[in-house]
mmCIF file of C-alpha atoms in Angstrom:
data_model
loop_
_atom_site.group_PDB
_atom_site.id
_atom_site.type_symbol
_atom_site.label_atom_id
_atom_site.label_comp_id
_atom_site.label_asym_id
_atom_site.label_seq_id
_atom_site.Cartn_x
_atom_site.Cartn_y
_atom_site.Cartn_z
ATOM 1 C CA UNK I 13 -24.988 -118.729 117.381
ATOM 2 C CA UNK I 14 -27.594 -116.406 118.855
ATOM 3 C CA UNK I 15 -29.870 -117.341 121.589
ATOM 4 C CA UNK I 16 -33.124 -115.601 123.018
ATOM 5 C CA UNK I 17 -34.953 -116.314 126.028
ATOM 6 C CA UNK I 18 -38.533 -115.504 127.216
ATOM 7 C CA UNK I 19 -40.640 -116.459 129.940
ATOM 8 C CA UNK I 20 -42.078 -119.963 131.030
ATOM 9 C CA UNK I 21 -44.239 -121.474 128.130
ATOM 10 C CA UNK I 22 -47.164 -123.794 129.037
ATOM 11 C CA UNK I 23 -49.120 -126.322 127.043
ATOM 12 C CA UNK I 24 -51.487 -124.796 124.567
ATOM 13 C CA UNK I 25 -54.508 -127.184 125.217
ATOM 14 C CA UNK I 26 -54.175 -126.486 129.021
ATOM 15 C CA UNK I 27 -54.562 -122.487 128.824
ATOM 16 C CA UNK I 28 -58.106 -121.497 128.439
ATOM 17 C CA UNK I 29 -58.112 -117.499 128.091
ATOM 18 C CA UNK I 30 -61.348 -116.256 129.405
ATOM 19 C CA UNK I 31 -64.990 -117.566 130.439
ATOM 20 C CA UNK I 32 -67.451 -116.917 127.899
ATOM 21 C CA UNK I 33 -69.945 -114.916 130.066
ATOM 22 C CA UNK I 34 -67.010 -112.223 130.318
ATOM 23 C CA UNK I 35 -64.680 -112.551 127.678
ATOM 24 C CA UNK I 36 -62.906 -109.630 125.871
ATOM 25 C CA UNK I 37 -62.869 -109.350 121.914
ATOM 26 C CA UNK I 38 -60.589 -111.759 119.778
ATOM 27 C CA UNK I 39 -57.940 -109.252 119.345
ATOM 28 C CA UNK I 40 -57.694 -108.469 122.673
ATOM 29 C CA UNK I 41 -57.209 -111.927 123.779
ATOM 30 C CA UNK I 42 -54.421 -112.524 121.220
ATOM 31 C CA UNK I 43 -52.423 -109.253 122.395
ATOM 32 C CA UNK I 44 -53.030 -110.131 126.007
ATOM 33 C CA UNK I 45 -51.668 -113.739 125.482
ATOM 34 C CA UNK I 46 -48.648 -112.342 123.461
ATOM 35 C CA UNK I 47 -47.768 -109.854 126.083
ATOM 36 C CA UNK I 48 -47.961 -112.643 128.764
ATOM 37 C CA UNK I 49 -45.909 -114.767 126.745
ATOM 38 C CA UNK I 50 -43.129 -112.040 126.733
ATOM 39 C CA UNK I 51 -43.527 -111.687 122.912
ATOM 40 C CA UNK I 52 -43.413 -108.826 120.579
ATOM 41 C CA UNK I 53 -45.432 -108.434 117.165
ATOM 42 C CA UNK I 54 -42.243 -109.222 115.354
ATOM 43 C CA UNK I 55 -41.696 -112.489 117.272
ATOM 44 C CA UNK I 56 -45.118 -113.722 116.366
ATOM 45 C CA UNK I 57 -44.656 -112.693 112.819
ATOM 46 C CA UNK I 58 -41.308 -114.368 112.374
ATOM 47 C CA UNK I 59 -42.428 -117.651 114.271
ATOM 48 C CA UNK I 60 -45.718 -117.790 112.182
ATOM 49 C CA UNK I 61 -44.619 -116.057 108.483
ATOM 50 C CA UNK I 62 -47.989 -113.737 109.100
ATOM 51 C CA UNK I 63 -47.187 -110.184 108.140
ATOM 52 C CA UNK I 64 -46.599 -107.662 110.949
ATOM 53 C CA UNK I 65 -49.737 -105.433 109.487
ATOM 54 C CA UNK I 66 -51.946 -108.292 109.625
ATOM 55 C CA UNK I 67 -51.144 -109.271 113.157
ATOM 56 C CA UNK I 68 -51.628 -105.771 114.368
ATOM 57 C CA UNK I 69 -54.842 -105.756 112.495
ATOM 58 C CA UNK I 70 -56.262 -108.838 114.087
ATOM 59 C CA UNK I 71 -55.244 -107.721 117.549
ATOM 60 C CA UNK I 72 -57.402 -104.526 116.723
ATOM 61 C CA UNK I 73 -60.279 -106.815 115.783
ATOM 62 C CA UNK I 74 -59.969 -105.898 112.073
ATOM 63 C CA UNK I 75 -60.240 -108.915 109.949
ATOM 64 C CA UNK I 76 -60.541 -107.344 106.586
ATOM 65 C CA UNK I 77 -56.924 -107.497 105.697
ATOM 66 C CA UNK I 78 -57.258 -111.469 105.924
ATOM 67 C CA UNK I 79 -58.872 -111.844 102.610
ATOM 68 C CA UNK I 80 -62.175 -113.668 103.893
ATOM 69 C CA UNK I 81 -63.507 -115.674 106.815
ATOM 70 C CA UNK I 82 -61.385 -118.877 105.494
ATOM 71 C CA UNK I 83 -58.057 -116.985 106.091
ATOM 72 C CA UNK I 84 -59.110 -115.146 109.112
ATOM 73 C CA UNK I 85 -59.882 -118.528 110.956
ATOM 74 C CA UNK I 86 -56.672 -119.915 109.767
ATOM 75 C CA UNK I 87 -54.647 -116.618 110.801
ATOM 76 C CA UNK I 88 -56.492 -116.516 114.490
ATOM 77 C CA UNK I 89 -55.694 -120.511 114.955
ATOM 78 C CA UNK I 90 -51.918 -119.882 113.783
ATOM 79 C CA UNK I 91 -51.470 -116.692 116.129
ATOM 80 C CA UNK I 92 -53.237 -118.534 119.144
ATOM 81 C CA UNK I 93 -50.834 -121.387 118.908
ATOM 82 C CA UNK I 94 -47.943 -119.092 118.776
ATOM 83 C CA UNK I 95 -48.599 -117.220 121.761
ATOM 84 C CA UNK I 96 -49.794 -120.607 123.524
ATOM 85 C CA UNK I 97 -53.587 -120.504 124.031
ATOM 86 C CA UNK I 98 -56.272 -122.744 122.879
ATOM 87 C CA UNK I 99 -57.451 -121.507 119.646
ATOM 88 C CA UNK I 100 -61.132 -123.486 119.388
ATOM 89 C CA UNK I 101 -62.655 -120.747 121.811
ATOM 90 C CA UNK I 102 -61.553 -117.917 119.930
ATOM 91 C CA UNK I 103 -62.948 -119.575 116.671
ATOM 92 C CA UNK I 104 -66.258 -120.255 118.285
ATOM 93 C CA UNK I 105 -66.278 -116.741 119.118
ATOM 94 C CA UNK I 106 -65.459 -115.546 115.656
ATOM 95 C CA UNK I 107 -68.068 -117.761 114.009
ATOM 96 C CA UNK I 108 -70.750 -116.352 116.357
ATOM 97 C CA UNK I 109 -69.719 -112.833 115.338
ATOM 98 C CA UNK I 110 -69.170 -113.192 111.781
ATOM 99 C CA UNK I 111 -72.248 -115.625 110.950
ATOM 100 C CA UNK I 112 -70.599 -119.005 111.406
ATOM 101 C CA UNK I 113 -69.817 -121.511 108.574
ATOM 102 C CA UNK I 114 -71.888 -121.550 105.237
ATOM 103 C CA UNK I 115 -74.654 -124.153 105.399
ATOM 104 C CA UNK I 116 -74.079 -127.068 103.434
ATOM 105 C CA UNK I 117 -75.566 -127.690 100.276
ATOM 106 C CA UNK I 118 -78.851 -130.165 100.640
ATOM 107 C CA UNK I 119 -78.766 -133.487 98.640
ATOM 108 C CA UNK I 120 -80.766 -133.947 95.653
ATOM 109 C CA UNK I 121 -84.035 -135.344 95.933
ATOM 110 C CA UNK I 122 -84.452 -139.181 96.036
ATOM 111 C CA UNK I 123 -87.097 -139.288 93.481
ATOM 112 C CA UNK I 124 -84.391 -137.696 90.749
ATOM 113 C CA UNK I 125 -82.174 -140.839 91.432
ATOM 114 C CA UNK I 126 -85.048 -143.291 91.091
ATOM 115 C CA UNK I 127 -86.139 -141.259 87.803
ATOM 116 C CA UNK I 128 -83.069 -141.915 86.058
ATOM 117 C CA UNK I 129 -82.781 -145.397 87.254
ATOM 118 C CA UNK I 130 -82.451 -147.778 84.007
ATOM 119 C CA UNK I 131 -85.285 -150.551 83.627
ATOM 120 C CA UNK I 132 -84.317 -153.975 85.024
ATOM 121 C CA UNK I 133 -84.305 -156.576 82.099
ATOM 122 C CA UNK I 134 -85.817 -159.979 82.689
ATOM 123 C CA UNK I 135 -83.775 -162.982 82.420
ATOM 124 C CA UNK I 136 -84.244 -165.052 79.184
ATOM 125 C CA UNK I 137 -84.993 -168.565 80.807
ATOM 126 C CA UNK I 138 -85.851 -170.403 77.491
ATOM 127 C CA UNK I 139 -82.051 -169.635 76.245
ATOM 128 C CA UNK I 140 -80.809 -170.748 79.669
ATOM 129 C CA UNK I 141 -82.555 -174.140 79.426
ATOM 130 C CA UNK I 142 -81.409 -174.673 75.917
ATOM 131 C CA UNK I 143 -77.695 -174.169 76.884
ATOM 132 C CA UNK I 144 -78.159 -176.315 79.950
ATOM 133 C CA UNK I 145 -79.413 -179.161 78.014
ATOM 134 C CA UNK I 146 -76.705 -178.913 75.261
ATOM 135 C CA UNK I 147 -74.089 -178.981 77.967
ATOM 136 C CA UNK I 148 -75.320 -182.123 79.779
ATOM 137 C CA UNK I 149 -75.617 -184.105 76.450
ATOM 138 C CA UNK I 150 -71.954 -182.936 75.488
ATOM 139 C CA UNK I 151 -70.702 -184.329 79.019
ATOM 140 C CA UNK I 152 -72.579 -187.851 78.753
ATOM 141 C CA UNK I 153 -71.123 -187.989 75.381
ATOM 142 C CA UNK I 154 -67.286 -187.079 76.343
ATOM 143 C CA UNK I 155 -67.667 -189.502 79.381
ATOM 144 C CA UNK I 156 -68.891 -192.383 76.997
ATOM 145 C CA UNK I 157 -66.018 -192.061 74.609
ATOM 146 C CA UNK I 158 -63.118 -191.409 76.760
ATOM 147 C CA UNK I 159 -63.954 -193.427 79.921
ATOM 148 C CA UNK I 160 -61.673 -196.413 79.231
ATOM 149 C CA UNK I 161 -58.249 -194.295 78.950
ATOM 150 C CA UNK I 162 -59.105 -192.055 81.858
ATOM 151 C CA UNK I 163 -58.830 -195.060 84.214
ATOM 152 C CA UNK I 164 -55.267 -196.327 82.864
ATOM 153 C CA UNK I 165 -54.194 -192.733 82.811
ATOM 154 C CA UNK I 166 -55.315 -192.514 86.262
ATOM 155 C CA UNK I 167 -53.409 -195.424 87.349
ATOM 156 C CA UNK I 168 -50.120 -194.501 85.576
ATOM 157 C CA UNK I 169 -50.290 -191.156 87.240
ATOM 158 C CA UNK I 170 -50.798 -192.616 90.811
ATOM 159 C CA UNK I 171 -47.892 -194.899 90.508
ATOM 160 C CA UNK I 172 -45.653 -192.160 89.212
ATOM 161 C CA UNK I 173 -46.850 -189.752 91.944
ATOM 162 C CA UNK I 174 -45.997 -192.279 94.497
ATOM 163 C CA UNK I 175 -41.977 -192.256 93.666
ATOM 164 C CA UNK I 176 -40.258 -190.490 96.612
ATOM 165 C CA UNK I 177 -38.132 -187.702 95.801
ATOM 166 C CA UNK I 178 -34.655 -187.503 97.835
ATOM 167 C CA UNK I 179 -33.450 -184.264 98.678
ATOM 168 C CA UNK I 180 -29.789 -183.497 99.707
ATOM 169 C CA UNK I 181 -30.000 -181.842 103.111
ATOM 170 C CA UNK I 182 -26.213 -182.475 103.342
ATOM 171 C CA UNK I 183 -25.410 -179.701 100.598
ATOM 172 C CA UNK I 184 -27.446 -176.902 102.087
ATOM 173 C CA UNK I 185 -25.549 -174.161 103.848
ATOM 174 C CA UNK I 186 -27.100 -172.531 106.797
ATOM 175 C CA UNK I 187 -28.565 -168.948 106.566
ATOM 176 C CA UNK I 188 -26.363 -166.017 107.142
ATOM 177 C CA UNK I 189 -27.693 -163.717 109.540
ATOM 178 C CA UNK I 190 -28.406 -160.239 108.450
ATOM 179 C CA UNK I 191 -26.230 -157.445 109.267
ATOM 180 C CA UNK I 192 -27.656 -155.016 111.855
ATOM 181 C CA UNK I 193 -29.170 -151.923 110.110
ATOM 182 C CA UNK I 194 -28.257 -148.747 112.021
ATOM 183 C CA UNK I 195 -31.124 -145.986 112.776
ATOM 184 C CA UNK I 196 -31.802 -143.925 109.477
ATOM 185 C CA UNK I 197 -31.717 -140.797 111.819
ATOM 186 C CA UNK I 198 -28.663 -141.741 113.420
ATOM 187 C CA UNK I 199 -26.784 -142.602 110.020
ATOM 188 C CA UNK I 200 -27.997 -139.271 108.488
ATOM 189 C CA UNK I 201 -26.305 -137.160 111.514
ATOM 190 C CA UNK I 202 -23.231 -139.272 111.435
ATOM 191 C CA UNK I 203 -22.836 -138.917 107.563
ATOM 192 C CA UNK I 204 -23.707 -134.972 107.835
ATOM 193 C CA UNK I 205 -21.885 -133.618 104.673
ATOM 194 C CA UNK I 206 -19.501 -131.006 105.186
ATOM 195 C CA UNK I 207 -20.799 -128.174 102.804
ATOM 196 C CA UNK I 208 -23.892 -128.299 104.563
ATOM 197 C CA UNK I 209 -25.618 -127.658 107.656
ATOM 198 C CA UNK I 210 -27.669 -130.455 109.354
ATOM 199 C CA UNK I 211 -29.671 -129.893 112.503
ATOM 200 C CA UNK I 212 -31.716 -132.963 114.289
ATOM 201 C CA UNK I 213 -34.346 -131.874 117.051
ATOM 202 C CA UNK I 214 -35.382 -134.726 119.120
ATOM 203 C CA UNK I 215 -37.888 -134.551 122.109
ATOM 204 C CA UNK I 216 -36.973 -137.150 124.550
ATOM 205 C CA UNK I 217 -38.616 -135.552 127.487
ATOM 206 C CA UNK I 218 -42.019 -134.084 126.422
ATOM 207 C CA UNK I 219 -43.609 -131.959 123.712
ATOM 208 C CA UNK I 220 -42.822 -128.861 122.595
ATOM 209 C CA UNK I 221 -43.656 -126.516 119.323
ATOM 210 C CA UNK I 222 -40.707 -125.634 117.173
ATOM 211 C CA UNK I 223 -40.170 -123.649 114.121
ATOM 212 C CA UNK I 224 -37.373 -123.834 111.375
ATOM 213 C CA UNK I 225 -36.375 -122.026 108.523
ATOM 214 C CA UNK I 226 -33.235 -121.670 106.249
ATOM 215 C CA UNK I 227 -31.086 -119.023 105.024
ATOM 216 C CA UNK I 228 -33.666 -117.606 102.471
ATOM 217 C CA UNK I 229 -36.502 -117.293 105.458
ATOM 218 C CA UNK I 230 -38.341 -120.168 104.077
ATOM 219 C CA UNK I 231 -40.121 -122.209 106.612
ATOM 220 C CA UNK I 232 -39.005 -125.744 106.824
ATOM 221 C CA UNK I 233 -41.280 -126.788 109.715
ATOM 222 C CA UNK I 234 -43.715 -125.066 112.155
ATOM 223 C CA UNK I 235 -45.586 -127.296 114.528
ATOM 224 C CA UNK I 236 -45.534 -129.482 117.566
ATOM 225 C CA UNK I 237 -42.909 -132.269 118.108
ATOM 226 C CA UNK I 238 -44.445 -135.252 120.330
ATOM 227 C CA UNK I 239 -42.055 -136.609 122.833
ATOM 228 C CA UNK I 240 -40.211 -139.156 121.262
ATOM 229 C CA UNK I 241 -40.266 -137.792 117.808
ATOM 230 C CA UNK I 242 -37.350 -136.248 115.816
ATOM 231 C CA UNK I 243 -37.046 -133.775 112.876
ATOM 232 C CA UNK I 244 -33.987 -133.320 110.802
ATOM 233 C CA UNK I 245 -33.374 -130.042 108.691
ATOM 234 C CA UNK I 246 -30.543 -129.217 106.321
ATOM 235 C CA UNK I 247 -29.587 -126.037 104.296
ATOM 236 C CA UNK I 248 -26.280 -124.948 102.642
ATOM 237 C CA UNK I 249 -25.759 -121.950 104.742
ATOM 238 C CA UNK I 250 -27.999 -121.855 108.043
ATOM 239 C CA UNK I 251 -30.707 -123.121 109.983
ATOM 240 C CA UNK I 252 -32.854 -120.679 112.164
ATOM 241 C CA UNK I 253 -34.924 -122.416 115.259
ATOM 242 C CA UNK I 254 -37.168 -121.280 117.475
ATOM 243 C CA UNK I 255 -37.771 -123.755 120.357
ATOM 244 C CA UNK I 256 -40.989 -123.343 122.352
ATOM 245 C CA UNK I 257 -39.974 -125.631 125.554
ATOM 246 C CA UNK I 258 -36.246 -125.872 124.653
ATOM 247 C CA UNK I 259 -35.800 -127.920 128.102
ATOM 248 C CA UNK I 260 -37.463 -130.961 126.730
ATOM 249 C CA UNK I 261 -35.417 -131.000 123.321
ATOM 250 C CA UNK I 262 -32.056 -132.296 122.519
ATOM 251 C CA UNK I 263 -29.946 -130.957 119.631
ATOM 252 C CA UNK I 264 -27.520 -132.383 117.243
ATOM 253 C CA UNK I 265 -25.736 -129.955 114.780
ATOM 254 C CA UNK I 266 -23.385 -131.284 112.070
ATOM 255 C CA UNK I 267 -23.291 -134.732 113.610
ATOM 256 C CA UNK I 268 -22.287 -133.393 117.155
ATOM 257 C CA UNK I 269 -24.599 -133.228 120.161
ATOM 258 C CA UNK I 270 -25.221 -129.741 121.655
ATOM 259 C CA UNK I 271 -25.171 -129.840 125.451
ATOM 260 C CA UNK I 272 -27.116 -126.642 126.059
ATOM 261 C CA UNK I 273 -28.844 -126.373 129.391
ATOM 262 C CA UNK I 274 -32.197 -124.744 128.992
ATOM 263 C CA UNK I 275 -34.573 -123.688 132.094
ATOM 264 C CA UNK I 276 -38.131 -125.537 132.012
ATOM 265 C CA UNK I 277 -40.419 -123.920 129.805
ATOM 266 C CA UNK I 278 -37.767 -121.663 128.187
ATOM 267 C CA UNK I 279 -38.204 -120.282 124.377
ATOM 268 C CA UNK I 280 -34.696 -120.261 122.708
ATOM 269 C CA UNK I 281 -33.777 -118.641 119.488
ATOM 270 C CA UNK I 282 -30.925 -120.300 117.631
ATOM 271 C CA UNK I 283 -29.145 -120.146 114.375
ATOM 272 C CA UNK I 284 -26.582 -122.737 113.431
ATOM 273 C CA UNK I 285 -24.011 -122.693 110.223
ATOM 274 C CA UNK I 286 -21.838 -125.011 108.614
ATOM 275 C CA UNK I 287 -19.228 -124.263 111.204
ATOM 276 C CA UNK I 288 -20.948 -125.073 114.267
ATOM 277 C CA UNK I 289 -20.438 -126.385 116.908
ATOM 278 C CA UNK I 290 -17.046 -124.471 117.306
ATOM 279 C CA UNK I 291 -14.212 -126.645 117.884
ATOM 280 C CA UNK I 292 -12.798 -126.106 121.454
#
């Protein structure tokens, strides 16, 4: 298990890097924020999965390697969150310097929809009146022929329906209370398989940014964990973690609670395997 530390980390939304009237370039803002956070280009690349060459190019205000405005905006947002600054001012600055967003396509003229609307058909009142007359005649005839039988049937149904139905309440057994269901996340940790590594991260004391990767470097999660939320990761060999505010988090590895004491705002880099935590 390896642990790495860096300076104090603040909430991204509370940090505004520059005033609009006297602001540096986007690349300079990202580079300065990275340095202030005590992170290297490699650290940012590992945390965001953005290639080192693209990170370096963006810090030099070269967005050609991003592959277009949509990807450039996505990289700016990802890098800003990784170095703990608000991405919105940088995205606004990028839009102003690179022509803004594409204009929406105007809606089709209203007269075109009106032109293709089918002509409304008028109702056939004559046919409706004939059908109504036939229905009335049929109802009157049916009533005259079956009126006598209906009275007798009604009396029979009333007499039969008045008979009470007895129920045997004594034979009814009381309902058995349902067994309490354990919490799903606790059951998953308690039943962690021995041939895999299982890591559960909870945020009981505040909001924190976390990143998790499996043994192949594939990203399992990269984002914020709100207070009260939890995430569980599993791999057959190891789990690599980067915890933005490790002091507000609690870890459970292979069914056991980790009692590491982190400083407030500390960034921790951790790796856990099937044998963690070590016995003794």
